[in-house]
Amino acid sequence: MSATGLRWAIRAAAVDFYYNSWRLVPANVIWAVVLLAVLIAGGATVVGLLLLPLLGVPTGGLFATAARLARSEPVSFGDFGSGIRATWRSALVVGAGSVVAALVCTTNLVIGLGSNEPVGWFVAATAFWGDLGLALSLPVIWSIVSDPRRAEWPLRHRLRLAGLVILVRPARIVALTLFSAVLLTVST
């Protein structure tokens, strides 16, 4: 089996999950605590929307730790903290951009679906594809923005690389997103 195929990647991820998941459990708990703090502090209000980008900070730490695992580097819980320290500014920017993009697209989707005009339906369809594109691109963006080997790169260069990866490998990104959706559904 090739070391670059999708089956190889899924197998490697399953083996890594089996051997390394305990290292990520505390980091995931911290992520969940931040989510609960945002929900308690702001809920479904404007304050909650303003606090939501803070989830980017632990997300950056998780992706930085996962990048080390993907390279078969030794990992400890301390890598989560060092990932946060290395990426917190970029993580806040990506988190804020993600929240704004999702808010705009989802609002346009709801307004467009409630419209009785063809223009509204067009806006809804465009917003749906925007939300879908965001869902497909965020794993790639987070993976590259949080990569410890690219931490010294300017954010715009990391985002450019993420965009190029998205353009070059769209089928793999769709497969990754579907696989992630299945895992999230099963784990929920």
PDB file of N, CA, C and O in Angstrom, residues 17-85:
ATOM      1  N   PHE A  17      -4.746   7.261  16.449  1.00  0.00           N
ATOM      2  CA  PHE A  17      -5.840   7.454  17.403  1.00  0.00           C
ATOM      3  C   PHE A  17      -5.741   6.424  18.524  1.00  0.00           C
ATOM      4  O   PHE A  17      -5.885   6.752  19.693  1.00  0.00           O
ATOM      5  N   TYR A  18      -5.477   5.180  18.165  1.00  0.00           N
ATOM      6  CA  TYR A  18      -5.407   4.119  19.166  1.00  0.00           C
ATOM      7  C   TYR A  18      -4.275   4.376  20.159  1.00  0.00           C
ATOM      8  O   TYR A  18      -4.451   4.249  21.359  1.00  0.00           O
ATOM      9  N   TYR A  19      -3.111   4.751  19.656  1.00  0.00           N
ATOM     10  CA  TYR A  19      -1.950   4.914  20.536  1.00  0.00           C
ATOM     11  C   TYR A  19      -1.823   6.294  21.181  1.00  0.00           C
ATOM     12  O   TYR A  19      -1.174   6.439  22.205  1.00  0.00           O
ATOM     13  N   ASN A  20      -2.406   7.312  20.561  1.00  0.00           N
ATOM     14  CA  ASN A  20      -2.162   8.675  21.027  1.00  0.00           C
ATOM     15  C   ASN A  20      -3.388   9.434  21.512  1.00  0.00           C
ATOM     16  O   ASN A  20      -3.265  10.593  21.906  1.00  0.00           O
ATOM     17  N   SER A  21      -4.554   8.822  21.472  1.00  0.00           N
ATOM     18  CA  SER A  21      -5.758   9.569  21.829  1.00  0.00           C
ATOM     19  C   SER A  21      -5.716  10.064  23.269  1.00  0.00           C
ATOM     20  O   SER A  21      -6.220  11.137  23.574  1.00  0.00           O
ATOM     21  N   TRP A  22      -5.110   9.303  24.160  1.00  0.00           N
ATOM     22  CA  TRP A  22      -5.050   9.734  25.559  1.00  0.00           C
ATOM     23  C   TRP A  22      -4.265  11.026  25.720  1.00  0.00           C
ATOM     24  O   TRP A  22      -4.476  11.771  26.667  1.00  0.00           O
ATOM     25  N   ARG A  23      -3.369  11.313  24.796  1.00  0.00           N
ATOM     26  CA  ARG A  23      -2.622  12.574  24.869  1.00  0.00           C
ATOM     27  C   ARG A  23      -3.490  13.762  24.470  1.00  0.00           C
ATOM     28  O   ARG A  23      -3.224  14.892  24.873  1.00  0.00           O
ATOM     29  N   LEU A  24      -4.487  13.500  23.652  1.00  0.00           N
ATOM     30  CA  LEU A  24      -5.348  14.583  23.185  1.00  0.00           C
ATOM     31  C   LEU A  24      -6.597  14.773  24.038  1.00  0.00           C
ATOM     32  O   LEU A  24      -7.274  15.785  23.915  1.00  0.00           O
ATOM     33  N   VAL A  25      -6.913  13.813  24.891  1.00  0.00           N
ATOM     34  CA  VAL A  25      -8.114  13.935  25.716  1.00  0.00           C
ATOM     35  C   VAL A  25      -8.069  15.185  26.599  1.00  0.00           C
ATOM     36  O   VAL A  25      -9.030  15.960  26.610  1.00  0.00           O
ATOM     37  N   PRO A  26      -6.977  15.441  27.339  1.00  0.00           N
ATOM     38  CA  PRO A  26      -6.968  16.670  28.154  1.00  0.00           C
ATOM     39  C   PRO A  26      -7.097  17.946  27.311  1.00  0.00           C
ATOM     40  O   PRO A  26      -7.764  18.903  27.722  1.00  0.00           O
ATOM     41  N   ALA A  27      -6.487  17.945  26.145  1.00  0.00           N
ATOM     42  CA  ALA A  27      -6.590  19.120  25.265  1.00  0.00           C
ATOM     43  C   ALA A  27      -8.033  19.299  24.781  1.00  0.00           C
ATOM     44  O   ALA A  27      -8.537  20.431  24.716  1.00  0.00           O
ATOM     45  N   ASN A  28      -8.710  18.214  24.461  1.00  0.00           N
ATOM     46  CA  ASN A  28     -10.108  18.298  24.054  1.00  0.00           C
ATOM     47  C   ASN A  28     -10.995  18.742  25.209  1.00  0.00           C
ATOM     48  O   ASN A  28     -11.978  19.456  25.003  1.00  0.00           O
ATOM     49  N   VAL A  29     -10.656  18.332  26.415  1.00  0.00           N
ATOM     50  CA  VAL A  29     -11.417  18.782  27.585  1.00  0.00           C
ATOM     51  C   VAL A  29     -11.261  20.297  27.753  1.00  0.00           C
ATOM     52  O   VAL A  29     -12.241  21.005  28.019  1.00  0.00           O
ATOM     53  N   ILE A  30     -10.048  20.798  27.571  1.00  0.00           N
ATOM     54  CA  ILE A  30      -9.824  22.244  27.672  1.00  0.00           C
ATOM     55  C   ILE A  30     -10.623  22.974  26.593  1.00  0.00           C
ATOM     56  O   ILE A  30     -11.239  24.010  26.850  1.00  0.00           O
ATOM     57  N   TRP A  31     -10.630  22.438  25.375  1.00  0.00           N
ATOM     58  CA  TRP A  31     -11.413  23.034  24.294  1.00  0.00           C
ATOM     59  C   TRP A  31     -12.887  23.094  24.696  1.00  0.00           C
ATOM     60  O   TRP A  31     -13.556  24.118  24.507  1.00  0.00           O
ATOM     61  N   ALA A  32     -13.404  21.996  25.259  1.00  0.00           N
ATOM     62  CA  ALA A  32     -14.812  21.950  25.667  1.00  0.00           C
ATOM     63  C   ALA A  32     -15.092  22.941  26.795  1.00  0.00           C
ATOM     64  O   ALA A  32     -16.158  23.570  26.825  1.00  0.00           O
ATOM     65  N   VAL A  33     -14.139  23.118  27.717  1.00  0.00           N
ATOM     66  CA  VAL A  33     -14.316  24.081  28.800  1.00  0.00           C
ATOM     67  C   VAL A  33     -14.390  25.500  28.237  1.00  0.00           C
ATOM     68  O   VAL A  33     -15.224  26.312  28.678  1.00  0.00           O
ATOM     69  N   VAL A  34     -13.548  25.808  27.261  1.00  0.00           N
ATOM     70  CA  VAL A  34     -13.600  27.136  26.628  1.00  0.00           C
ATOM     71  C   VAL A  34     -14.943  27.321  25.928  1.00  0.00           C
ATOM     72  O   VAL A  34     -15.571  28.388  26.035  1.00  0.00           O
ATOM     73  N   LEU A  35     -15.414  26.289  25.233  1.00  0.00           N
ATOM     74  CA  LEU A  35     -16.721  26.371  24.579  1.00  0.00           C
ATOM     75  C   LEU A  35     -17.828  26.628  25.603  1.00  0.00           C
ATOM     76  O   LEU A  35     -18.679  27.506  25.406  1.00  0.00           O
ATOM     77  N   LEU A  36     -17.811  25.874  26.693  1.00  0.00           N
ATOM     78  CA  LEU A  36     -18.830  26.082  27.735  1.00  0.00           C
ATOM     79  C   LEU A  36     -18.736  27.475  28.346  1.00  0.00           C
ATOM     80  O   LEU A  36     -19.765  28.107  28.612  1.00  0.00           O
ATOM     81  N   ALA A  37     -17.523  27.970  28.550  1.00  0.00           N
ATOM     82  CA  ALA A  37     -17.351  29.317  29.097  1.00  0.00           C
ATOM     83  C   ALA A  37     -17.924  30.363  28.145  1.00  0.00           C
ATOM     84  O   ALA A  37     -18.589  31.308  28.582  1.00  0.00           O
ATOM     85  N   VAL A  38     -17.693  30.200  26.850  1.00  0.00           N
ATOM     86  CA  VAL A  38     -18.238  31.131  25.861  1.00  0.00           C
ATOM     87  C   VAL A  38     -19.760  31.068  25.868  1.00  0.00           C
ATOM     88  O   VAL A  38     -20.443  32.096  25.840  1.00  0.00           O
ATOM     89  N   LEU A  39     -20.309  29.850  25.915  1.00  0.00           N
ATOM     90  CA  LEU A  39     -21.765  29.700  25.913  1.00  0.00           C
ATOM     91  C   LEU A  39     -22.394  30.268  27.182  1.00  0.00           C
ATOM     92  O   LEU A  39     -23.452  30.901  27.129  1.00  0.00           O
ATOM     93  N   ILE A  40     -21.753  30.049  28.321  1.00  0.00           N
ATOM     94  CA  ILE A  40     -22.290  30.569  29.579  1.00  0.00           C
ATOM     95  C   ILE A  40     -22.172  32.093  29.618  1.00  0.00           C
ATOM     96  O   ILE A  40     -23.102  32.783  30.033  1.00  0.00           O
ATOM     97  N   ALA A  41     -21.025  32.604  29.172  1.00  0.00           N
ATOM     98  CA  ALA A  41     -20.805  34.058  29.230  1.00  0.00           C
ATOM     99  C   ALA A  41     -21.679  34.811  28.237  1.00  0.00           C
ATOM    100  O   ALA A  41     -22.175  35.886  28.545  1.00  0.00           O
ATOM    101  N   GLY A  42     -21.844  34.247  27.041  1.00  0.00           N
ATOM    102  CA  GLY A  42     -22.546  35.009  26.019  1.00  0.00           C
ATOM    103  C   GLY A  42     -23.775  34.345  25.460  1.00  0.00           C
ATOM    104  O   GLY A  42     -24.670  35.020  24.953  1.00  0.00           O
ATOM    105  N   GLY A  43     -23.815  33.027  25.518  1.00  0.00           N
ATOM    106  CA  GLY A  43     -24.964  32.318  24.958  1.00  0.00           C
ATOM    107  C   GLY A  43     -25.175  32.665  23.500  1.00  0.00           C
ATOM    108  O   GLY A  43     -24.237  32.865  22.744  1.00  0.00           O
ATOM    109  N   ALA A  44     -26.426  32.763  23.126  1.00  0.00           N
ATOM    110  CA  ALA A  44     -26.790  33.086  21.746  1.00  0.00           C
ATOM    111  C   ALA A  44     -27.038  34.573  21.607  1.00  0.00           C
ATOM    112  O   ALA A  44     -28.030  35.007  21.030  1.00  0.00           O
ATOM    113  N   THR A  45     -26.108  35.367  22.120  1.00  0.00           N
ATOM    114  CA  THR A  45     -26.231  36.822  22.049  1.00  0.00           C
ATOM    115  C   THR A  45     -25.059  37.378  21.253  1.00  0.00           C
ATOM    116  O   THR A  45     -24.176  36.646  20.822  1.00  0.00           O
ATOM    117  N   VAL A  46     -25.045  38.669  21.104  1.00  0.00           N
ATOM    118  CA  VAL A  46     -23.932  39.332  20.423  1.00  0.00           C
ATOM    119  C   VAL A  46     -22.639  39.106  21.197  1.00  0.00           C
ATOM    120  O   VAL A  46     -21.574  38.893  20.602  1.00  0.00           O
ATOM    121  N   VAL A  47     -22.716  39.093  22.521  1.00  0.00           N
ATOM    122  CA  VAL A  47     -21.531  38.840  23.345  1.00  0.00           C
ATOM    123  C   VAL A  47     -20.976  37.451  23.041  1.00  0.00           C
ATOM    124  O   VAL A  47     -19.765  37.263  22.912  1.00  0.00           O
ATOM    125  N   GLY A  48     -21.865  36.473  22.913  1.00  0.00           N
ATOM    126  CA  GLY A  48     -21.427  35.121  22.578  1.00  0.00           C
ATOM    127  C   GLY A  48     -20.732  35.063  21.231  1.00  0.00           C
ATOM    128  O   GLY A  48     -19.715  34.377  21.076  1.00  0.00           O
ATOM    129  N   LEU A  49     -21.258  35.789  20.253  1.00  0.00           N
ATOM    130  CA  LEU A  49     -20.618  35.841  18.932  1.00  0.00           C
ATOM    131  C   LEU A  49     -19.255  36.505  19.007  1.00  0.00           C
ATOM    132  O   LEU A  49     -18.315  36.100  18.321  1.00  0.00           O
ATOM    133  N   LEU A  50     -19.133  37.532  19.841  1.00  0.00           N
ATOM    134  CA  LEU A  50     -17.847  38.214  19.984  1.00  0.00           C
ATOM    135  C   LEU A  50     -16.820  37.340  20.700  1.00  0.00           C
ATOM    136  O   LEU A  50     -15.618  37.457  20.445  1.00  0.00           O
ATOM    137  N   LEU A  51     -17.285  36.465  21.587  1.00  0.00           N
ATOM    138  CA  LEU A  51     -16.379  35.573  22.322  1.00  0.00           C
ATOM    139  C   LEU A  51     -16.037  34.301  21.550  1.00  0.00           C
ATOM    140  O   LEU A  51     -15.040  33.647  21.842  1.00  0.00           O
ATOM    141  N   LEU A  52     -16.851  33.953  20.567  1.00  0.00           N
ATOM    142  CA  LEU A  52     -16.661  32.697  19.827  1.00  0.00           C
ATOM    143  C   LEU A  52     -15.285  32.544  19.186  1.00  0.00           C
ATOM    144  O   LEU A  52     -14.739  31.435  19.174  1.00  0.00           O
ATOM    145  N   PRO A  53     -14.665  33.596  18.665  1.00  0.00           N
ATOM    146  CA  PRO A  53     -13.319  33.426  18.104  1.00  0.00           C
ATOM    147  C   PRO A  53     -12.285  32.942  19.122  1.00  0.00           C
ATOM    148  O   PRO A  53     -11.240  32.411  18.726  1.00  0.00           O
ATOM    149  N   LEU A  54     -12.565  33.079  20.413  1.00  0.00           N
ATOM    150  CA  LEU A  54     -11.638  32.572  21.429  1.00  0.00           C
ATOM    151  C   LEU A  54     -11.465  31.060  21.336  1.00  0.00           C
ATOM    152  O   LEU A  54     -10.446  30.523  21.780  1.00  0.00           O
ATOM    153  N   LEU A  55     -12.433  30.366  20.746  1.00  0.00           N
ATOM    154  CA  LEU A  55     -12.289  28.921  20.534  1.00  0.00           C
ATOM    155  C   LEU A  55     -11.131  28.604  19.591  1.00  0.00           C
ATOM    156  O   LEU A  55     -10.623  27.487  19.588  1.00  0.00           O
ATOM    157  N   GLY A  56     -10.719  29.581  18.811  1.00  0.00           N
ATOM    158  CA  GLY A  56      -9.593  29.374  17.910  1.00  0.00           C
ATOM    159  C   GLY A  56      -8.290  29.096  18.641  1.00  0.00           C
ATOM    160  O   GLY A  56      -7.430  28.375  18.129  1.00  0.00           O
ATOM    161  N   VAL A  57      -8.137  29.633  19.836  1.00  0.00           N
ATOM    162  CA  VAL A  57      -6.881  29.462  20.575  1.00  0.00           C
ATOM    163  C   VAL A  57      -6.646  27.994  20.929  1.00  0.00           C
ATOM    164  O   VAL A  57      -5.613  27.432  20.566  1.00  0.00           O
ATOM    165  N   PRO A  58      -7.594  27.307  21.611  1.00  0.00           N
ATOM    166  CA  PRO A  58      -7.341  25.889  21.865  1.00  0.00           C
ATOM    167  C   PRO A  58      -7.403  25.039  20.596  1.00  0.00           C
ATOM    168  O   PRO A  58      -6.749  23.994  20.520  1.00  0.00           O
ATOM    169  N   THR A  59      -8.155  25.497  19.594  1.00  0.00           N
ATOM    170  CA  THR A  59      -8.182  24.762  18.328  1.00  0.00           C
ATOM    171  C   THR A  59      -6.803  24.770  17.696  1.00  0.00           C
ATOM    172  O   THR A  59      -6.329  23.744  17.194  1.00  0.00           O
ATOM    173  N   GLY A  60      -6.124  25.912  17.735  1.00  0.00           N
ATOM    174  CA  GLY A  60      -4.756  25.988  17.215  1.00  0.00           C
ATOM    175  C   GLY A  60      -3.818  25.059  17.965  1.00  0.00           C
ATOM    176  O   GLY A  60      -2.962  24.394  17.368  1.00  0.00           O
ATOM    177  N   GLY A  61      -3.969  24.979  19.283  1.00  0.00           N
ATOM    178  CA  GLY A  61      -3.149  24.071  20.067  1.00  0.00           C
ATOM    179  C   GLY A  61      -3.402  22.617  19.722  1.00  0.00           C
ATOM    180  O   GLY A  61      -2.470  21.806  19.622  1.00  0.00           O
ATOM    181  N   LEU A  62      -4.674  22.260  19.513  1.00  0.00           N
ATOM    182  CA  LEU A  62      -5.010  20.891  19.121  1.00  0.00           C
ATOM    183  C   LEU A  62      -4.413  20.534  17.765  1.00  0.00           C
ATOM    184  O   LEU A  62      -3.843  19.456  17.589  1.00  0.00           O
ATOM    185  N   PHE A  63      -4.552  21.445  16.808  1.00  0.00           N
ATOM    186  CA  PHE A  63      -4.014  21.166  15.482  1.00  0.00           C
ATOM    187  C   PHE A  63      -2.488  21.120  15.487  1.00  0.00           C
ATOM    188  O   PHE A  63      -1.887  20.348  14.741  1.00  0.00           O
ATOM    189  N   ALA A  64      -1.848  21.928  16.315  1.00  0.00           N
ATOM    190  CA  ALA A  64      -0.385  21.886  16.419  1.00  0.00           C
ATOM    191  C   ALA A  64       0.071  20.543  16.984  1.00  0.00           C
ATOM    192  O   ALA A  64       1.040  19.941  16.501  1.00  0.00           O
ATOM    193  N   THR A  65      -0.637  20.053  17.993  1.00  0.00           N
ATOM    194  CA  THR A  65      -0.316  18.745  18.561  1.00  0.00           C
ATOM    195  C   THR A  65      -0.567  17.648  17.536  1.00  0.00           C
ATOM    196  O   THR A  65       0.242  16.717  17.388  1.00  0.00           O
ATOM    197  N   ALA A  66      -1.664  17.741  16.820  1.00  0.00           N
ATOM    198  CA  ALA A  66      -1.988  16.748  15.802  1.00  0.00           C
ATOM    199  C   ALA A  66      -0.949  16.739  14.673  1.00  0.00           C
ATOM    200  O   ALA A  66      -0.634  15.687  14.125  1.00  0.00           O
ATOM    201  N   ALA A  67      -0.404  17.905  14.344  1.00  0.00           N
ATOM    202  CA  ALA A  67       0.633  17.965  13.312  1.00  0.00           C
ATOM    203  C   ALA A  67       1.869  17.195  13.745  1.00  0.00           C
ATOM    204  O   ALA A  67       2.484  16.478  12.949  1.00  0.00           O
ATOM    205  N   ARG A  68       2.233  17.312  15.002  1.00  0.00           N
ATOM    206  CA  ARG A  68       3.368  16.545  15.518  1.00  0.00           C
ATOM    207  C   ARG A  68       3.073  15.049  15.469  1.00  0.00           C
ATOM    208  O   ARG A  68       3.934  14.247  15.119  1.00  0.00           O
ATOM    209  N   LEU A  69       1.860  14.681  15.832  1.00  0.00           N
ATOM    210  CA  LEU A  69       1.482  13.265  15.776  1.00  0.00           C
ATOM    211  C   LEU A  69       1.524  12.741  14.348  1.00  0.00           C
ATOM    212  O   LEU A  69       1.968  11.617  14.103  1.00  0.00           O
ATOM    213  N   ALA A  70       1.056  13.548  13.413  1.00  0.00           N
ATOM    214  CA  ALA A  70       1.042  13.120  12.008  1.00  0.00           C
ATOM    215  C   ALA A  70       2.448  12.887  11.468  1.00  0.00           C
ATOM    216  O   ALA A  70       2.636  12.089  10.556  1.00  0.00           O
ATOM    217  N   ARG A  71       3.416  13.562  12.043  1.00  0.00           N
ATOM    218  CA  ARG A  71       4.812  13.390  11.624  1.00  0.00           C
ATOM    219  C   ARG A  71       5.542  12.345  12.465  1.00  0.00           C
ATOM    220  O   ARG A  71       6.752  12.216  12.370  1.00  0.00           O
ATOM    221  N   SER A  72       4.801  11.645  13.317  1.00  0.00           N
ATOM    222  CA  SER A  72       5.357  10.606  14.194  1.00  0.00           C
ATOM    223  C   SER A  72       6.400  11.169  15.150  1.00  0.00           C
ATOM    224  O   SER A  72       7.330  10.466  15.539  1.00  0.00           O
ATOM    225  N   GLU A  73       6.248  12.430  15.519  1.00  0.00           N
ATOM    226  CA  GLU A  73       7.135  13.030  16.505  1.00  0.00           C
ATOM    227  C   GLU A  73       6.605  12.691  17.896  1.00  0.00           C
ATOM    228  O   GLU A  73       5.405  12.499  18.077  1.00  0.00           O
ATOM    229  N   PRO A  74       7.481  12.626  18.888  1.00  0.00           N
ATOM    230  CA  PRO A  74       6.987  12.381  20.249  1.00  0.00           C
ATOM    231  C   PRO A  74       6.132  13.558  20.721  1.00  0.00           C
ATOM    232  O   PRO A  74       6.450  14.714  20.453  1.00  0.00           O
ATOM    233  N   VAL A  75       5.035  13.239  21.382  1.00  0.00           N
ATOM    234  CA  VAL A  75       4.071  14.258  21.770  1.00  0.00           C
ATOM    235  C   VAL A  75       3.750  14.110  23.257  1.00  0.00           C
ATOM    236  O   VAL A  75       3.644  13.009  23.774  1.00  0.00           O
ATOM    237  N   SER A  76       3.598  15.248  23.907  1.00  0.00           N
ATOM    238  CA  SER A  76       3.124  15.279  25.285  1.00  0.00           C
ATOM    239  C   SER A  76       2.070  16.372  25.391  1.00  0.00           C
ATOM    240  O   SER A  76       1.872  17.159  24.459  1.00  0.00           O
ATOM    241  N   PHE A  77       1.426  16.442  26.552  1.00  0.00           N
ATOM    242  CA  PHE A  77       0.417  17.473  26.750  1.00  0.00           C
ATOM    243  C   PHE A  77       1.027  18.866  26.649  1.00  0.00           C
ATOM    244  O   PHE A  77       0.365  19.818  26.249  1.00  0.00           O
ATOM    245  N   GLY A  78       2.313  19.000  26.968  1.00  0.00           N
ATOM    246  CA  GLY A  78       2.999  20.285  26.866  1.00  0.00           C
ATOM    247  C   GLY A  78       3.017  20.833  25.446  1.00  0.00           C
ATOM    248  O   GLY A  78       3.096  22.048  25.245  1.00  0.00           O
ATOM    249  N   ASP A  79       2.941  19.942  24.448  1.00  0.00           N
ATOM    250  CA  ASP A  79       2.901  20.399  23.058  1.00  0.00           C
ATOM    251  C   ASP A  79       1.619  21.169  22.756  1.00  0.00           C
ATOM    252  O   ASP A  79       1.601  22.049  21.903  1.00  0.00           O
ATOM    253  N   PHE A  80       0.551  20.827  23.463  1.00  0.00           N
ATOM    254  CA  PHE A  80      -0.697  21.575  23.323  1.00  0.00           C
ATOM    255  C   PHE A  80      -0.481  23.021  23.777  1.00  0.00           C
ATOM    256  O   PHE A  80      -0.845  23.973  23.083  1.00  0.00           O
ATOM    257  N   GLY A  81       0.150  23.185  24.925  1.00  0.00           N
ATOM    258  CA  GLY A  81       0.433  24.537  25.435  1.00  0.00           C
ATOM    259  C   GLY A  81       1.392  25.300  24.551  1.00  0.00           C
ATOM    260  O   GLY A  81       1.198  26.487  24.279  1.00  0.00           O
ATOM    261  N   SER A  82       2.443  24.627  24.069  1.00  0.00           N
ATOM    262  CA  SER A  82       3.386  25.323  23.186  1.00  0.00           C
ATOM    263  C   SER A  82       2.728  25.660  21.852  1.00  0.00           C
ATOM    264  O   SER A  82       3.031  26.687  21.255  1.00  0.00           O
ATOM    265  N   GLY A  83       1.798  24.806  21.398  1.00  0.00           N
ATOM    266  CA  GLY A  83       1.052  25.112  20.178  1.00  0.00           C
ATOM    267  C   GLY A  83       0.180  26.343  20.352  1.00  0.00           C
ATOM    268  O   GLY A  83       0.073  27.178  19.454  1.00  0.00           O
ATOM    269  N   ILE A  84      -0.425  26.467  21.523  1.00  0.00           N
ATOM    270  CA  ILE A  84      -1.244  27.654  21.807  1.00  0.00           C
ATOM    271  C   ILE A  84      -0.372  28.901  21.823  1.00  0.00           C
ATOM    272  O   ILE A  84      -0.713  29.922  21.218  1.00  0.00           O
ATOM    273  N   ARG A  85       0.773  28.829  22.515  1.00  0.00           N
ATOM    274  CA  ARG A  85       1.657  29.998  22.594  1.00  0.00           C
ATOM    275  C   ARG A  85       2.174  30.406  21.219  1.00  0.00           C
ATOM    276  O   ARG A  85       2.334  31.590  20.939  1.00  0.00           O
TER     277      ARG A  85
END
